[in-house]
CSV table of C-alpha atoms in Angstrom, one decimal:
chain,number,residue,atom,x,y,z
Z,1,UNK,CA,-61.3,20.1,-4.8
Z,2,UNK,CA,-60.3,21.3,-1.2
Z,3,UNK,CA,-62.1,17.8,-0.3
Z,4,UNK,CA,-59.9,15.7,-2.1
Z,5,UNK,CA,-56.9,17.9,-1.1
Z,6,UNK,CA,-57.8,17.6,2.3
Z,7,UNK,CA,-58.2,13.2,2.0
Z,8,UNK,CA,-55.0,13.6,0.3
Z,9,UNK,CA,-53.4,15.6,2.9
Z,10,UNK,CA,-54.9,13.1,5.8
Z,11,UNK,CA,-53.6,9.8,3.5
Z,12,UNK,CA,-50.2,11.3,3.4
Z,13,UNK,CA,-50.4,12.1,7.5
Z,14,UNK,CA,-51.2,8.5,8.2
Z,15,UNK,CA,-48.3,7.3,5.9
Z,16,UNK,CA,-46.2,9.6,7.9
Z,17,UNK,CA,-47.7,8.3,11.0
Z,18,UNK,CA,-48.0,5.0,10.6
Z,19,UNK,CA,-47.0,2.5,13.3
Z,20,UNK,CA,-44.4,-0.1,12.4
Z,21,UNK,CA,-42.8,-1.8,15.0
Z,22,UNK,CA,-41.9,-1.4,19.1
Z,23,UNK,CA,-38.4,-1.1,20.0
Z,24,UNK,CA,-38.1,-1.7,24.0
Z,25,UNK,CA,-40.8,0.7,24.7
Z,26,UNK,CA,-40.3,3.7,21.6
Z,27,UNK,CA,-42.9,3.3,19.0
Z,28,UNK,CA,-41.2,3.1,15.6
Z,29,UNK,CA,-43.2,5.1,13.0
Z,30,UNK,CA,-42.7,5.9,9.0
Z,31,UNK,CA,-41.6,9.8,10.2
Z,32,UNK,CA,-38.8,8.0,13.1
Z,33,UNK,CA,-37.1,5.7,10.2
Z,34,UNK,CA,-37.1,8.0,7.6
Z,35,UNK,CA,-35.9,11.3,9.8
Z,36,UNK,CA,-33.1,8.6,10.9
Z,37,UNK,CA,-32.0,7.8,7.6
Z,38,UNK,CA,-31.7,11.3,6.3
Z,39,UNK,CA,-30.0,12.1,10.4
Z,40,UNK,CA,-27.1,9.4,9.5
Z,41,UNK,CA,-26.9,10.1,5.6
Z,42,UNK,CA,-26.0,13.9,7.1
Z,43,UNK,CA,-24.1,12.4,9.6
Z,44,UNK,CA,-21.6,10.2,7.3
Z,45,UNK,CA,-21.5,13.2,4.3
Z,46,UNK,CA,-20.4,15.7,7.3
Z,47,UNK,CA,-17.9,13.3,9.0
Z,48,UNK,CA,-16.4,13.1,5.6
Z,49,UNK,CA,-15.9,16.6,4.1
Z,50,UNK,CA,-14.7,17.0,8.1
Z,51,UNK,CA,-12.0,14.4,7.1
Z,52,UNK,CA,-11.1,15.3,3.5
Z,53,UNK,CA,-10.8,19.1,4.8
Z,54,UNK,CA,-8.7,17.9,8.2
Z,55,UNK,CA,-6.5,16.0,5.9
Z,56,UNK,CA,-5.6,18.3,2.9
Z,57,UNK,CA,-6.6,21.7,4.0
Z,58,UNK,CA,-5.5,21.9,8.6
Z,59,UNK,CA,-2.9,19.5,9.3
Z,60,UNK,CA,-0.8,20.3,6.3
Z,61,UNK,CA,-0.3,23.8,7.5
Z,62,UNK,CA,1.2,21.9,10.5
Z,63,UNK,CA,3.7,20.1,8.3
Z,64,UNK,CA,2.4,16.4,9.3
Z,65,UNK,CA,2.8,14.3,6.7
Z,66,UNK,CA,0.2,13.2,4.3
Z,67,UNK,CA,0.1,9.3,5.8
Z,68,UNK,CA,0.0,10.6,9.2
Z,69,UNK,CA,-2.9,12.9,8.3
Z,70,UNK,CA,-5.0,10.6,6.5
Z,71,UNK,CA,-4.8,8.5,10.0
Z,72,UNK,CA,-5.2,11.1,12.2
Z,73,UNK,CA,-7.8,12.3,9.7
Z,74,UNK,CA,-9.5,9.1,9.5
Z,75,UNK,CA,-9.6,8.2,13.3
Z,76,UNK,CA,-11.6,11.8,13.8
Z,77,UNK,CA,-14.1,10.6,11.4
Z,78,UNK,CA,-14.9,7.6,13.7
Z,79,UNK,CA,-14.8,9.2,16.4
Z,80,UNK,CA,-17.7,11.4,15.6
Z,81,UNK,CA,-19.5,9.1,13.2
Z,82,UNK,CA,-19.8,7.4,17.3
Z,83,UNK,CA,-20.6,10.5,19.3
Z,84,UNK,CA,-23.0,12.0,16.1
Z,85,UNK,CA,-25.0,8.2,15.9
Z,86,UNK,CA,-25.5,8.3,19.6
Z,87,UNK,CA,-27.1,12.1,20.0
Z,88,UNK,CA,-29.0,11.0,16.7
Z,89,UNK,CA,-30.2,7.9,18.6
Z,90,UNK,CA,-30.9,9.7,21.5
Z,91,UNK,CA,-33.0,12.7,20.4
Z,92,UNK,CA,-35.0,10.4,18.3
Z,93,UNK,CA,-36.2,8.9,21.1
Z,94,UNK,CA,-35.3,5.5,20.4
Z,95,UNK,CA,-34.5,3.1,23.2
Z,96,UNK,CA,-30.8,2.4,23.5
Z,97,UNK,CA,-31.4,-0.3,25.8
Z,98,UNK,CA,-33.0,-2.0,23.6
Z,99,UNK,CA,-30.8,-0.6,20.9
Z,100,UNK,CA,-28.0,-2.6,22.9
Z,101,UNK,CA,-29.7,-5.9,22.7
Z,102,UNK,CA,-30.5,-5.6,18.9
Z,103,UNK,CA,-26.7,-4.9,18.9
Z,104,UNK,CA,-25.7,-7.9,21.0
Z,105,UNK,CA,-27.7,-10.1,19.0
Z,106,UNK,CA,-26.3,-8.8,16.0
Z,107,UNK,CA,-22.8,-9.2,17.4
Z,108,UNK,CA,-23.4,-13.0,17.3
Z,109,UNK,CA,-24.1,-13.1,14.2
Z,110,UNK,CA,-21.0,-11.1,13.2
Z,111,UNK,CA,-19.2,-14.4,15.0
Z,112,UNK,CA,-21.0,-16.7,13.3
Z,113,UNK,CA,-21.1,-15.1,9.7
Z,114,UNK,CA,-19.1,-11.9,9.3
Z,115,UNK,CA,-15.9,-12.8,10.6
Z,116,UNK,CA,-13.6,-11.8,7.8
Z,117,UNK,CA,-15.8,-8.3,7.5
Z,118,UNK,CA,-14.9,-8.0,11.6
Z,119,UNK,CA,-11.6,-9.0,11.8
Z,120,UNK,CA,-10.5,-6.9,8.6
Z,121,UNK,CA,-11.9,-4.0,10.7
Z,122,UNK,CA,-10.7,-4.5,13.5
Z,123,UNK,CA,-6.9,-5.0,11.8
Z,124,UNK,CA,-8.3,-1.2,9.9
Z,125,UNK,CA,-8.3,0.7,13.2
Z,126,UNK,CA,-5.4,-0.9,14.5
Z,127,UNK,CA,-3.6,-0.3,11.3
Z,128,UNK,CA,-4.6,3.4,11.6
Z,129,UNK,CA,-3.8,3.6,15.4
Z,130,UNK,CA,-0.6,2.1,15.2
Z,131,UNK,CA,0.3,3.1,11.6
Z,132,UNK,CA,2.6,0.1,10.6
Z,133,UNK,CA,1.8,1.2,6.7
Z,134,UNK,CA,0.6,4.6,6.2
Z,135,UNK,CA,-0.8,6.3,2.9
Z,136,UNK,CA,2.2,7.3,0.9
Z,137,UNK,CA,4.5,4.1,2.3
Z,138,UNK,CA,6.0,2.3,-0.5
Z,139,UNK,CA,5.3,-2.0,0.7
Z,140,UNK,CA,6.1,-5.5,-0.4
Z,141,UNK,CA,3.5,-8.1,0.5
Z,142,UNK,CA,3.6,-11.6,-1.4
Z,143,UNK,CA,5.0,-10.5,-4.4
Z,144,UNK,CA,3.1,-7.5,-4.5
Z,145,UNK,CA,4.7,-4.4,-4.5
Z,146,UNK,CA,3.6,-0.6,-4.6
Z,147,UNK,CA,2.5,2.4,-2.9
Z,148,UNK,CA,0.0,2.3,-0.3
Z,149,UNK,CA,-3.2,5.5,-1.7
Z,150,UNK,CA,-5.6,4.5,1.1
Z,151,UNK,CA,-7.0,2.7,4.2
Z,152,UNK,CA,-11.0,2.4,4.5
Z,153,UNK,CA,-12.2,0.9,7.5
Z,154,UNK,CA,-12.1,-3.1,5.5
Z,155,UNK,CA,-9.6,-2.6,3.0
Z,156,UNK,CA,-6.2,-1.3,1.9
Z,157,UNK,CA,-5.8,0.0,-1.7
Z,158,UNK,CA,-2.0,-0.1,-3.6
Z,159,UNK,CA,-1.1,0.8,-6.4
Z,160,UNK,CA,1.5,-1.0,-8.4
Z,161,UNK,CA,4.0,0.7,-11.0
Z,162,UNK,CA,1.3,-0.5,-13.4
Z,163,UNK,CA,-0.8,1.6,-12.5
Z,164,UNK,CA,-3.2,-1.1,-11.2
Z,165,UNK,CA,-5.2,-0.7,-7.7
Z,166,UNK,CA,-4.5,-3.6,-5.9
Z,167,UNK,CA,-7.2,-4.2,-2.9
Z,168,UNK,CA,-5.7,-6.0,0.2
Z,169,UNK,CA,-7.8,-7.3,3.3
Z,170,UNK,CA,-6.7,-5.1,6.3
Z,171,UNK,CA,-6.4,-8.8,8.3
Z,172,UNK,CA,-3.1,-9.7,5.4
Z,173,UNK,CA,-1.6,-6.3,6.5
Z,174,UNK,CA,-1.8,-6.8,10.1
Z,175,UNK,CA,-1.1,-11.3,10.6
Z,176,UNK,CA,1.7,-11.6,7.2
Z,177,UNK,CA,4.7,-10.0,7.1
Z,178,UNK,CA,5.0,-6.8,5.4
Z,179,UNK,CA,7.6,-5.3,4.0
Z,180,UNK,CA,7.8,-1.6,4.5
Z,181,UNK,CA,10.9,0.2,2.2
Z,182,UNK,CA,9.6,4.1,3.8
Z,183,UNK,CA,8.2,2.8,7.2
Z,184,UNK,CA,11.0,5.7,8.6
Z,185,UNK,CA,12.2,7.2,5.4
Z,186,UNK,CA,12.3,7.1,1.6
Z,187,UNK,CA,16.0,7.0,1.8
Z,188,UNK,CA,16.9,3.0,1.0
Z,189,UNK,CA,20.0,1.6,-0.6
Z,190,UNK,CA,19.8,-0.8,-3.6
Z,191,UNK,CA,22.5,-3.3,-4.4
Z,192,UNK,CA,23.3,-3.5,-8.4
Z,193,UNK,CA,26.0,-7.4,-9.0
Z,194,UNK,CA,28.5,-6.4,-11.4
Z,195,UNK,CA,30.8,-9.0,-13.4
Z,196,UNK,CA,34.6,-8.1,-15.3
Z,197,UNK,CA,36.9,-9.9,-16.2
Z,198,UNK,CA,40.0,-11.9,-14.5
Z,199,UNK,CA,41.9,-10.0,-16.1
Z,200,UNK,CA,40.9,-6.1,-14.9
Z,201,UNK,CA,42.2,-4.5,-12.4
Z,202,UNK,CA,39.6,-4.4,-8.9
Z,203,UNK,CA,40.7,-1.2,-7.4
Z,204,UNK,CA,40.0,0.1,-11.4
Z,205,UNK,CA,36.6,-1.2,-11.6
Z,206,UNK,CA,36.1,0.0,-8.3
Z,207,UNK,CA,36.6,3.6,-8.7
Z,208,UNK,CA,34.9,3.4,-12.3
Z,209,UNK,CA,32.1,2.2,-10.6
Z,210,UNK,CA,31.7,4.6,-8.2
Z,211,UNK,CA,32.5,7.8,-10.8
Z,212,UNK,CA,29.6,6.5,-12.7
Z,213,UNK,CA,27.2,6.3,-9.6
Z,214,UNK,CA,28.0,9.7,-8.5
Z,215,UNK,CA,27.3,11.5,-11.9
Z,216,UNK,CA,23.5,9.7,-12.1
Z,217,UNK,CA,21.3,12.6,-10.2
Z,218,UNK,CA,19.1,9.9,-8.6
Z,219,UNK,CA,21.7,8.5,-6.3
Z,220,UNK,CA,22.0,10.4,-3.5
Z,221,UNK,CA,25.9,11.8,-2.9
Z,222,UNK,CA,25.8,11.1,1.3
Z,223,UNK,CA,25.6,8.5,2.3
Z,224,UNK,CA,28.3,7.5,-0.3
Z,225,UNK,CA,28.3,5.1,-3.3
Z,226,UNK,CA,30.5,2.1,-2.3
Z,227,UNK,CA,31.5,-0.6,-4.2
Z,228,UNK,CA,32.0,-4.5,-2.8
Z,229,UNK,CA,34.1,-7.5,-4.2
Z,230,UNK,CA,31.8,-9.9,-3.5
Z,231,UNK,CA,33.5,-12.6,-4.6
Z,232,UNK,CA,35.8,-14.7,-6.9
Z,233,UNK,CA,33.3,-16.0,-9.4
Z,234,UNK,CA,33.8,-19.6,-12.1
Z,235,UNK,CA,34.2,-17.0,-14.9
Z,236,UNK,CA,33.9,-13.5,-13.3
Z,237,UNK,CA,35.4,-11.4,-10.7
Z,238,UNK,CA,32.1,-10.4,-9.1
Z,239,UNK,CA,31.2,-6.7,-7.3
Z,240,UNK,CA,28.5,-5.1,-5.8
Z,241,UNK,CA,27.8,-1.4,-6.4
Z,242,UNK,CA,26.1,0.0,-3.7
Z,243,UNK,CA,23.8,3.3,-3.7
Z,244,UNK,CA,21.4,5.0,-1.5
Z,245,UNK,CA,18.3,6.9,-3.1
Z,246,UNK,CA,15.2,9.0,-2.5
Z,247,UNK,CA,14.0,9.4,-6.2
Z,248,UNK,CA,13.7,5.8,-7.2
Z,249,UNK,CA,12.7,4.1,-3.9
Z,250,UNK,CA,9.3,3.6,-5.8
Z,251,UNK,CA,10.9,2.5,-9.2
Z,252,UNK,CA,13.9,1.4,-8.2
Z,253,UNK,CA,14.2,-1.3,-10.9
Z,254,UNK,CA,14.7,2.4,-13.0
Z,255,UNK,CA,17.4,3.1,-11.4
Z,256,UNK,CA,19.4,0.0,-11.8
Z,257,UNK,CA,18.0,0.6,-15.8
Z,258,UNK,CA,20.0,4.1,-16.1
Z,259,UNK,CA,23.3,2.5,-14.3
Z,260,UNK,CA,23.5,-0.4,-15.6
Z,261,UNK,CA,23.2,1.6,-19.7
Z,262,UNK,CA,26.2,4.1,-18.1
Z,263,UNK,CA,28.0,1.4,-16.9
Z,264,UNK,CA,27.9,-1.0,-20.1
Z,265,UNK,CA,28.9,2.5,-22.3
Z,266,UNK,CA,32.1,3.3,-19.8
Z,267,UNK,CA,32.8,-0.6,-19.9
Z,268,UNK,CA,33.3,-0.6,-23.8
Z,269,UNK,CA,35.0,3.3,-23.4
Z,270,UNK,CA,37.7,2.0,-21.1
Z,271,UNK,CA,37.9,-1.6,-22.9
Z,272,UNK,CA,37.1,-3.5,-19.0
Z,273,UNK,CA,36.0,-6.8,-20.6
Z,274,UNK,CA,32.5,-8.3,-19.4
Z,275,UNK,CA,32.8,-12.0,-19.6
Z,276,UNK,CA,30.1,-14.6,-19.9
Z,277,UNK,CA,30.2,-18.2,-18.9
Z,278,UNK,CA,32.4,-20.1,-21.1
Z,279,UNK,CA,32.3,-24.3,-21.0
Z,280,UNK,CA,35.5,-26.1,-22.2
Z,281,UNK,CA,35.1,-29.8,-24.1
Z,282,UNK,CA,37.1,-31.5,-24.1
Z,283,UNK,CA,36.3,-35.2,-26.6
Z,284,UNK,CA,38.5,-38.0,-26.2
Z,285,UNK,CA,38.4,-40.2,-29.5
Z,286,UNK,CA,38.2,-44.3,-29.1
Z,287,UNK,CA,40.9,-46.1,-30.1
Z,288,UNK,CA,40.6,-48.0,-34.0
Z,289,UNK,CA,40.3,-51.9,-33.2
Z,290,UNK,CA,40.5,-54.6,-35.7
Z,291,UNK,CA,38.1,-56.2,-36.9
Z,292,UNK,CA,38.7,-60.2,-35.7
Z,293,UNK,CA,39.4,-61.9,-38.9
Z,294,UNK,CA,36.8,-64.7,-40.2
Z,295,UNK,CA,37.9,-68.2,-39.2
């Protein structure tokens, strides 16, 4: 029994020390590969925990915005991964100069076959450092509207109002025109067109629209709502109700619906006519002609 156990131990030790290849002057064995894989796994696990800890507990204590906190935590994780990987390779005895040659060859492969991946990765770093967009921002790009919920190395996750997650490549956020509704502040101004009949008093309509807007809790009192006399339409006097909001910056159509409901009720109560396009048809009858008499 002891001999069998010794044979099993010798077999395991032989597999553990089995020589695979040379990397420069460093022999690579099964042991070094397994230990390297475990060390890299622990490195990524630890740096992920550090990122969550910084973004969830440390940065909020200093009043840092969630989007900025996520960007700083992600950058910190990247730096820890780079430093940790260098330390792991050095302590494992791997010749970094030979590894540099391999990375150079890999870089050529990336240049030919993985251009989009490399482009998205570099764009992700640009987004994290420049912060043209950040987590929590309301953006609009290529007919897509939603809130940014995650920025990773390759892509950004945008959550729409329908609770649908859309994965956007980071390169699109850098190379295309992006509308950021909440880049500086969540306060946004929304414009709602309103039309009334030509027989109505514009000053009366203006006062009524301002009162309706001020009565809505989602409308900010400062800057105060105002009404523009937009133009003389074909069948209506056209106004634009302009309001500022922070609560509905992500859901402007909800505020639009609330205000239009209130405007309709107020117009009906005050007997203000909401016109609709009309078309007058003038039918001209042709003059009767006598039939020619037969010859």
